[in-house]
Amino acid sequence: MTARIVSIGTAVPPTRIAQEVARDIFAAQDGLDRLARRRIHAVFDASAIATRHSVLTEFASPPVIDPAEPAVFADAEGRLLSPTTGPRNERYISAAPELTAAAARSALADGGVDPSAVTHVVTVSCTGLFAPGPDYRLVRDLGLNPTVERCHLGFIGCAAALPALRVASALAATRPDAVVLVVCTELCTLHLRPSNDPQQIVASSVFADGAAAAIVTADRSVGNPGGLDLDRFGTALTEEGETDMVWTIGDNGFEMILSAEVPRIIGREIQGAVGRFLGDDAPPEVWAVHPGGRSVLDRVEAGLNLPPDALAASRAVLRDFGNMSSATILFILASLLRDDDVLDGARIAGLAFGPGLTVESALMTRRRPEVATADDVDLALAASA
């Protein structure tokens, strides 16, 4: 049987930052010349992002600076600081499990799935490391059966949610009773640091924090009816881009290289990658494209000759939440599950881009629960009489 996403839950930290506030904080750092400040204003203002969320309460309004925190990112005057990697990771260890559990609880509740039904946990993150890790903590925090089978996908970057769904689909195919809880949690702002480097400015203008969880099963009796059938997956490496999107561990946080070539490479390669994935199938009715940034969506739209509203769900998530790395595509799919305009049987193509450059693809079908009509009710009453 085909595995399906029963439900998707999302969670974000309470600190919500307007993009113009983030811009002004970054532009106020010491040591910037006039050109760097102009570049910061131009990049942040062109991002098509209105708000982002962060676990960093230093940037709340009003700011909350706790000197007991292992890593502090702003001083009393609001100037950006650059803590070392170890303390940053300590904040990840303290903040990530709670956000992970919140997204998972939301998915379970929305899907009508009891935690005791979960047989597998697949967690995803590229913004922090610890062991026993997020998969272990999730079992403890949700009170799942201690025999739940677990795996963690780390350091795959923005594309990782689709490989995680592929793993969940494969698990469901091998065990008819499998109920797989997939959770992506990314605290990207923990790696913010002062910089006048153009690539770091771009990264600082788009990345944000969030978590999203999906319940995947092939058992049609589990949870609420409907959802998204997971029809098939694909992976492609582009001909170039190995050095244009890179994620490494530095002394002052994880360092993201995001060159200006990334949107151009995606624009050149996307038609071929999608064409190979879809084969002879007709184009899908709905698109869920990871918004690495506004220019990435623009290039995908142009490269695939899509109508102007085809990526509306992706642009809305980018506007309201920014780029939350792997969690972002699940936020988009969650919005499509709530969208009444996505009809039963509509095919949805999911696309996400990771370091390399890697293009991950998924083809899904929207399944809406059957709605009982008056005739159905009459027949049921007659049968029970």
Short mmCIF file of C-alpha atoms in Angstrom, two decimals:
data_model
loop_
_atom_site.label_atom_id
_atom_site.label_comp_id
_atom_site.label_asym_id
_atom_site.label_seq_id
_atom_site.Cartn_x
_atom_site.Cartn_y
_atom_site.Cartn_z
CA MET A 1 0.00 0.00 0.00
CA THR A 2 1.04 3.58 -0.61
CA ALA A 3 2.26 5.44 2.45
CA ARG A 4 0.59 8.76 3.23
CA ILE A 5 1.20 11.82 5.31
CA VAL A 6 -1.72 11.79 7.74
CA SER A 7 -0.99 15.21 9.23
CA ILE A 8 1.67 17.86 9.69
CA GLY A 9 2.30 19.93 12.81
CA THR A 10 4.49 23.03 13.06
CA ALA A 11 6.08 25.03 15.87
CA VAL A 12 8.15 28.21 16.09
CA PRO A 13 9.90 29.95 19.01
CA PRO A 14 8.00 32.88 20.58
CA THR A 15 10.54 35.53 19.54
CA ARG A 16 9.20 37.03 16.31
CA ILE A 17 11.46 39.50 14.53
CA ALA A 18 10.37 41.88 11.80
CA GLN A 19 12.77 41.83 8.88
CA GLU A 20 13.48 45.54 9.09
CA VAL A 21 14.42 45.12 12.76
CA ALA A 22 16.77 42.25 11.89
CA ARG A 23 18.25 44.41 9.13
CA ASP A 24 18.90 47.33 11.45
CA ILE A 25 20.48 45.08 14.10
CA PHE A 26 22.82 43.56 11.54
CA ALA A 27 23.62 46.94 9.96
CA ALA A 28 24.49 48.44 13.37
CA GLN A 29 27.38 46.06 14.04
CA ASP A 30 30.82 47.52 14.56
CA GLY A 31 33.44 47.63 11.83
CA LEU A 32 31.20 47.97 8.77
CA ASP A 33 32.07 50.35 5.99
CA ARG A 34 29.50 52.29 3.98
CA LEU A 35 29.43 49.72 1.17
CA ALA A 36 28.71 46.87 3.59
CA ARG A 37 25.85 48.80 5.22
CA ARG A 38 24.34 49.55 1.82
CA ARG A 39 24.66 45.89 0.88
CA ILE A 40 22.93 44.81 4.11
CA HIS A 41 20.01 47.15 3.49
CA ALA A 42 19.67 46.03 -0.13
CA VAL A 43 19.83 42.30 0.64
CA PHE A 44 17.46 42.35 3.62
CA ASP A 45 14.96 44.63 1.85
CA ALA A 46 14.90 42.44 -1.28
CA SER A 47 14.38 39.19 0.64
CA ALA A 48 10.54 39.12 0.41
CA ILE A 49 10.55 38.21 4.12
CA ALA A 50 8.35 40.13 6.55
CA THR A 51 9.02 38.24 9.79
CA ARG A 52 11.15 35.42 11.18
CA HIS A 53 11.27 33.54 14.48
CA SER A 54 14.29 32.86 16.67
CA VAL A 55 15.19 31.16 19.95
CA LEU A 56 17.41 34.18 20.61
CA THR A 57 15.46 36.28 23.09
CA GLU A 58 18.18 38.93 22.83
CA PHE A 59 16.35 40.12 19.70
CA ALA A 60 12.86 40.10 21.20
CA SER A 61 11.02 43.37 21.77
CA PRO A 62 11.92 44.29 24.45
CA PRO A 63 15.19 42.33 24.48
CA VAL A 64 15.66 39.61 27.09
CA ILE A 65 19.35 39.04 27.80
CA ASP A 66 20.10 36.25 30.22
CA PRO A 67 23.77 36.36 31.29
CA ALA A 68 23.41 32.75 32.47
CA GLU A 69 22.95 31.59 28.87
CA PRO A 70 26.04 29.75 27.60
CA ALA A 71 26.06 31.90 24.45
CA VAL A 72 24.90 35.52 24.36
CA PHE A 73 24.42 37.10 20.92
CA ALA A 74 23.94 40.77 21.86
CA ASP A 75 25.18 43.08 24.56
CA ALA A 76 23.12 45.56 26.58
CA GLU A 77 23.44 48.11 23.77
CA GLY A 78 22.11 45.64 21.21
CA ARG A 79 25.44 45.14 19.44
CA LEU A 80 25.97 41.76 17.82
CA LEU A 81 28.35 39.37 19.53
CA SER A 82 30.00 36.24 18.14
CA PRO A 83 30.11 33.42 20.71
CA THR A 84 32.14 30.32 19.98
CA THR A 85 30.64 27.10 18.63
CA GLY A 86 30.49 25.11 21.86
CA PRO A 87 28.23 27.58 23.72
CA ARG A 88 26.06 27.99 20.62
CA ASN A 89 25.58 24.24 20.56
CA GLU A 90 24.68 24.27 24.26
CA ARG A 91 21.80 26.62 23.46
CA TYR A 92 20.74 24.20 20.72
CA ILE A 93 20.73 21.33 23.24
CA SER A 94 18.55 23.34 25.63
CA ALA A 95 16.09 24.72 23.04
CA ALA A 96 15.74 22.14 20.26
CA PRO A 97 14.01 19.29 22.19
CA GLU A 98 11.11 21.46 23.37
CA LEU A 99 10.43 22.80 19.87
CA THR A 100 10.74 19.29 18.42
CA ALA A 101 8.21 17.91 20.89
CA ALA A 102 5.80 20.81 20.26
CA ALA A 103 5.72 20.13 16.50
CA ALA A 104 5.32 16.38 17.11
CA ARG A 105 2.44 16.85 19.55
CA SER A 106 0.71 19.13 17.05
CA ALA A 107 1.02 16.53 14.27
CA LEU A 108 -0.27 13.72 16.48
CA ALA A 109 -3.23 15.77 17.71
CA ASP A 110 -4.14 17.06 14.25
CA GLY A 111 -3.95 13.55 12.79
CA GLY A 112 -5.93 11.91 15.56
CA VAL A 113 -3.01 9.56 16.26
CA ASP A 114 -2.27 8.35 19.78
CA PRO A 115 1.43 8.53 20.70
CA SER A 116 1.29 4.84 21.63
CA ALA A 117 0.71 4.01 17.95
CA VAL A 118 4.11 5.39 16.85
CA THR A 119 6.51 2.62 15.83
CA HIS A 120 9.37 4.66 14.30
CA VAL A 121 10.91 8.09 14.80
CA VAL A 122 12.95 9.89 12.13
CA THR A 123 14.49 13.20 13.23
CA VAL A 124 16.27 15.76 11.06
CA SER A 125 18.58 18.67 11.90
CA CYS A 126 21.72 20.34 10.61
CA THR A 127 22.01 23.18 13.13
CA GLY A 128 23.18 21.34 16.25
CA LEU A 129 24.65 18.09 17.52
CA PHE A 130 24.29 16.03 20.68
CA ALA A 131 23.94 12.42 21.80
CA PRO A 132 21.74 10.86 22.91
CA GLY A 133 20.11 13.04 20.31
CA PRO A 134 16.77 14.53 19.24
CA ASP A 135 15.35 11.11 18.34
CA TYR A 136 16.07 9.80 21.85
CA ARG A 137 14.69 12.93 23.51
CA LEU A 138 11.52 12.74 21.45
CA VAL A 139 10.77 9.24 22.71
CA ARG A 140 11.28 10.41 26.30
CA ASP A 141 9.45 13.74 25.96
CA LEU A 142 6.36 12.27 24.28
CA GLY A 143 6.27 9.15 26.41
CA LEU A 144 6.57 6.90 23.36
CA ASN A 145 7.15 3.18 23.68
CA PRO A 146 10.85 2.68 24.53
CA THR A 147 11.05 0.03 21.77
CA VAL A 148 10.28 2.62 19.07
CA GLU A 149 12.90 2.34 16.31
CA ARG A 150 14.81 5.57 15.70
CA CYS A 151 17.10 7.19 13.18
CA HIS A 152 18.49 10.70 12.74
CA LEU A 153 19.41 12.46 9.49
CA GLY A 154 22.00 15.15 10.15
CA PHE A 155 23.79 17.81 8.17
CA ILE A 156 21.84 17.31 4.92
CA GLY A 157 20.68 20.92 4.95
CA CYS A 158 17.56 22.48 3.50
CA ALA A 159 16.65 19.45 1.37
CA ALA A 160 16.56 16.94 4.24
CA ALA A 161 12.79 16.74 4.85
CA LEU A 162 12.17 14.92 1.57
CA PRO A 163 14.81 12.22 2.23
CA ALA A 164 13.27 11.86 5.70
CA LEU A 165 9.84 11.30 4.16
CA ARG A 166 11.44 8.82 1.76
CA VAL A 167 12.88 6.89 4.72
CA ALA A 168 9.46 6.96 6.42
CA SER A 169 7.75 5.74 3.26
CA ALA A 170 10.23 2.86 2.94
CA LEU A 171 9.68 1.90 6.59
CA ALA A 172 5.93 1.91 6.04
CA ALA A 173 6.35 -0.32 2.99
CA THR A 174 8.20 -2.97 5.00
CA ARG A 175 5.81 -2.99 7.96
CA PRO A 176 2.05 -2.67 7.36
CA ASP A 177 1.54 -1.51 10.96
CA ALA A 178 4.31 1.12 10.88
CA VAL A 179 3.44 4.62 12.08
CA VAL A 180 6.43 6.88 11.49
CA LEU A 181 6.89 10.23 13.21
CA VAL A 182 9.16 12.51 11.16
CA VAL A 183 10.37 15.74 12.81
CA CYS A 184 12.61 18.43 11.31
CA THR A 185 14.00 20.99 13.78
CA GLU A 186 16.36 23.78 12.76
CA LEU A 187 17.70 26.61 14.92
CA CYS A 188 19.52 28.46 12.15
CA THR A 189 19.81 31.77 14.03
CA LEU A 190 22.15 30.13 16.54
CA HIS A 191 24.80 30.53 13.85
CA LEU A 192 24.27 34.23 13.26
CA ARG A 193 27.46 36.26 13.56
CA PRO A 194 28.71 39.74 12.66
CA SER A 195 30.18 39.85 9.17
CA ASN A 196 30.63 42.11 6.17
CA ASP A 197 31.12 39.10 3.88
CA PRO A 198 28.44 39.19 1.13
CA GLN A 199 27.64 35.48 1.49
CA GLN A 200 27.19 35.76 5.26
CA ILE A 201 24.98 38.80 4.76
CA VAL A 202 22.73 36.77 2.44
CA ALA A 203 22.58 33.90 4.94
CA SER A 204 21.76 36.27 7.81
CA SER A 205 18.96 37.84 5.77
CA VAL A 206 16.99 34.62 5.20
CA PHE A 207 17.58 31.95 7.87
CA ALA A 208 15.20 31.42 10.78
CA ASP A 209 14.15 28.88 13.42
CA GLY A 210 11.28 26.40 13.33
CA ALA A 211 10.20 22.77 13.59
CA ALA A 212 7.70 20.66 11.67
CA ALA A 213 6.50 17.08 12.11
CA ALA A 214 4.67 14.63 9.86
CA ILE A 215 2.86 11.38 10.63
CA VAL A 216 3.49 8.79 7.89
CA THR A 217 1.79 5.40 7.59
CA ALA A 218 0.45 2.97 4.98
CA ASP A 219 -2.25 1.77 7.38
CA ARG A 220 -5.49 3.47 6.30
CA SER A 221 -7.09 2.72 9.66
CA VAL A 222 -4.57 4.88 11.53
CA GLY A 223 -5.50 8.45 12.29
CA ASN A 224 -7.87 10.72 10.42
CA PRO A 225 -8.65 9.85 6.79
CA GLY A 226 -7.15 11.78 3.90
CA GLY A 227 -3.77 13.48 3.73
CA LEU A 228 -1.02 13.23 1.14
CA ASP A 229 -0.14 9.97 -0.62
CA LEU A 230 3.63 9.65 -1.05
CA ASP A 231 3.82 8.36 -4.61
CA ARG A 232 7.53 8.52 -5.36
CA PHE A 233 10.83 10.32 -4.68
CA GLY A 234 13.86 11.38 -6.68
CA THR A 235 17.35 12.81 -6.17
CA ALA A 236 19.59 14.64 -8.63
CA LEU A 237 23.02 16.23 -8.40
CA THR A 238 23.53 19.33 -10.50
CA GLU A 239 26.48 19.63 -12.85
CA GLU A 240 27.95 22.45 -10.79
CA GLY A 241 27.52 24.08 -7.41
CA GLU A 242 29.60 21.89 -5.11
CA THR A 243 31.32 24.98 -3.68
CA ASP A 244 28.36 27.37 -3.95
CA MET A 245 26.18 25.93 -1.17
CA VAL A 246 28.37 24.64 1.64
CA TRP A 247 27.70 24.06 5.36
CA THR A 248 30.74 23.61 7.61
CA ILE A 249 31.58 23.85 11.31
CA GLY A 250 33.67 26.86 12.25
CA ASP A 251 35.05 28.23 15.51
CA ASN A 252 32.20 30.75 15.77
CA GLY A 253 29.23 28.66 14.69
CA PHE A 254 28.32 26.66 11.61
CA GLU A 255 29.35 28.56 8.51
CA MET A 256 26.98 28.76 5.57
CA ILE A 257 28.35 29.58 2.14
CA LEU A 258 25.49 30.66 -0.10
CA SER A 259 26.90 32.23 -3.22
CA ALA A 260 25.03 34.38 -5.73
CA GLU A 261 25.45 31.52 -8.22
CA VAL A 262 22.98 29.26 -6.36
CA PRO A 263 19.78 30.74 -7.88
CA ARG A 264 21.38 30.86 -11.32
CA ILE A 265 22.50 27.22 -11.11
CA ILE A 266 19.02 26.16 -9.99
CA GLY A 267 17.48 28.17 -12.82
CA ARG A 268 19.70 26.43 -15.38
CA GLU A 269 19.31 22.92 -13.96
CA ILE A 270 15.73 22.79 -12.69
CA GLN A 271 13.96 21.96 -15.93
CA GLY A 272 16.23 18.99 -16.62
CA ALA A 273 16.04 17.69 -13.04
CA VAL A 274 12.26 17.94 -12.89
CA GLY A 275 11.86 16.56 -16.39
CA ARG A 276 13.87 13.46 -15.50
CA PHE A 277 11.88 13.03 -12.29
CA LEU A 278 8.42 13.39 -13.84
CA GLY A 279 9.26 11.44 -16.99
CA ASP A 280 6.15 11.04 -19.16
CA ASP A 281 3.77 12.20 -16.42
CA ALA A 282 1.74 15.33 -17.00
CA PRO A 283 2.82 18.39 -15.01
CA PRO A 284 1.46 18.41 -11.44
CA GLU A 285 -1.38 20.71 -10.48
CA VAL A 286 0.33 22.03 -7.33
CA TRP A 287 3.93 22.92 -6.45
CA ALA A 288 5.62 22.93 -3.05
CA VAL A 289 9.10 24.42 -3.56
CA HIS A 290 11.57 25.09 -0.78
CA PRO A 291 12.13 28.86 -0.64
CA GLY A 292 15.89 29.04 -0.26
CA GLY A 293 15.28 32.71 -0.96
CA ARG A 294 13.14 34.92 -3.17
CA SER A 295 15.54 34.63 -6.10
CA VAL A 296 15.49 30.81 -5.89
CA LEU A 297 11.70 30.82 -6.23
CA ASP A 298 11.92 33.31 -9.09
CA ARG A 299 14.40 31.07 -10.94
CA VAL A 300 12.30 27.93 -10.39
CA GLU A 301 9.20 29.72 -11.60
CA ALA A 302 10.96 30.96 -14.73
CA GLY A 303 12.85 27.71 -15.38
CA LEU A 304 9.68 25.61 -15.25
CA ASN A 305 7.50 28.21 -17.02
CA LEU A 306 5.07 28.24 -14.10
CA PRO A 307 2.18 30.70 -13.80
CA PRO A 308 2.71 33.60 -11.36
CA ASP A 309 0.57 32.07 -8.60
CA ALA A 310 2.06 28.55 -8.78
CA LEU A 311 4.47 29.16 -5.90
CA ALA A 312 2.09 31.20 -3.74
CA ALA A 313 2.30 28.76 -0.81
CA SER A 314 6.11 28.80 -0.90
CA ARG A 315 6.23 32.59 -1.07
CA ALA A 316 3.77 32.92 1.83
CA VAL A 317 5.88 30.69 4.08
CA LEU A 318 9.03 32.61 3.09
CA ARG A 319 7.27 35.90 3.87
CA ASP A 320 5.95 34.84 7.28
CA PHE A 321 8.73 32.54 8.53
CA GLY A 322 11.87 32.92 6.39
CA ASN A 323 14.04 29.95 5.48
CA MET A 324 13.92 27.42 8.33
CA SER A 325 16.16 24.97 6.45
CA SER A 326 14.74 21.42 6.42
CA ALA A 327 11.51 22.32 8.27
CA THR A 328 10.39 24.81 5.62
CA ILE A 329 9.03 22.39 3.01
CA LEU A 330 6.82 20.79 5.69
CA PHE A 331 5.41 24.22 6.57
CA ILE A 332 4.47 24.58 2.89
CA LEU A 333 2.86 21.13 2.74
CA ALA A 334 0.97 21.91 5.96
CA SER A 335 -0.50 25.03 4.33
CA LEU A 336 -1.51 23.00 1.27
CA LEU A 337 -3.26 20.44 3.48
CA ARG A 338 -5.37 23.31 4.87
CA ASP A 339 -6.04 24.85 1.45
CA ASP A 340 -9.58 24.14 0.20
CA ASP A 341 -8.47 24.98 -3.34
CA VAL A 342 -6.24 21.89 -3.44
CA LEU A 343 -8.76 19.36 -4.68
CA ASP A 344 -8.98 15.65 -4.02
CA GLY A 345 -6.65 13.83 -6.42
CA ALA A 346 -4.50 16.88 -7.09
CA ARG A 347 -0.85 15.96 -7.61
CA ILE A 348 1.72 17.96 -5.67
CA ALA A 349 5.39 18.16 -6.66
CA GLY A 350 7.75 18.89 -3.79
CA LEU A 351 11.21 20.29 -4.54
CA ALA A 352 14.00 21.12 -2.10
CA PHE A 353 17.63 22.11 -2.62
CA GLY A 354 20.62 21.13 -0.50
CA PRO A 355 24.40 21.47 -0.45
CA GLY A 356 26.12 20.19 -3.49
CA LEU A 357 23.83 21.32 -5.20
CA THR A 358 21.34 18.52 -4.63
CA VAL A 359 17.75 18.58 -5.89
CA GLU A 360 15.36 16.39 -3.87
CA SER A 361 11.92 15.68 -5.34
CA ALA A 362 8.68 14.10 -4.19
CA LEU A 363 5.42 13.46 -6.01
CA MET A 364 2.35 13.38 -3.78
CA THR A 365 -1.42 13.14 -4.26
CA ARG A 366 -3.94 15.03 -2.14
CA ARG A 367 -6.54 12.74 -0.61
CA ARG A 368 -9.56 14.40 0.98
CA PRO A 369 -11.79 12.54 3.43
CA GLU A 370 -15.07 11.40 1.95
CA VAL A 371 -17.96 13.60 3.03
CA ALA A 372 -21.17 11.79 3.84
CA THR A 373 -24.14 13.01 1.77
CA ALA A 374 -27.81 12.95 2.74
CA ASP A 375 -28.25 9.87 0.54
CA ASP A 376 -25.39 8.13 2.39
CA VAL A 377 -27.07 8.84 5.71
CA ASP A 378 -30.44 7.55 4.45
CA LEU A 379 -28.82 4.35 3.17
CA ALA A 380 -27.03 3.81 6.49
CA LEU A 381 -30.27 4.31 8.44
CA ALA A 382 -32.15 1.93 6.14
CA ALA A 383 -29.45 -0.71 6.51
CA SER A 384 -29.59 -0.52 10.29
CA ALA A 385 -33.40 -0.64 10.48
#
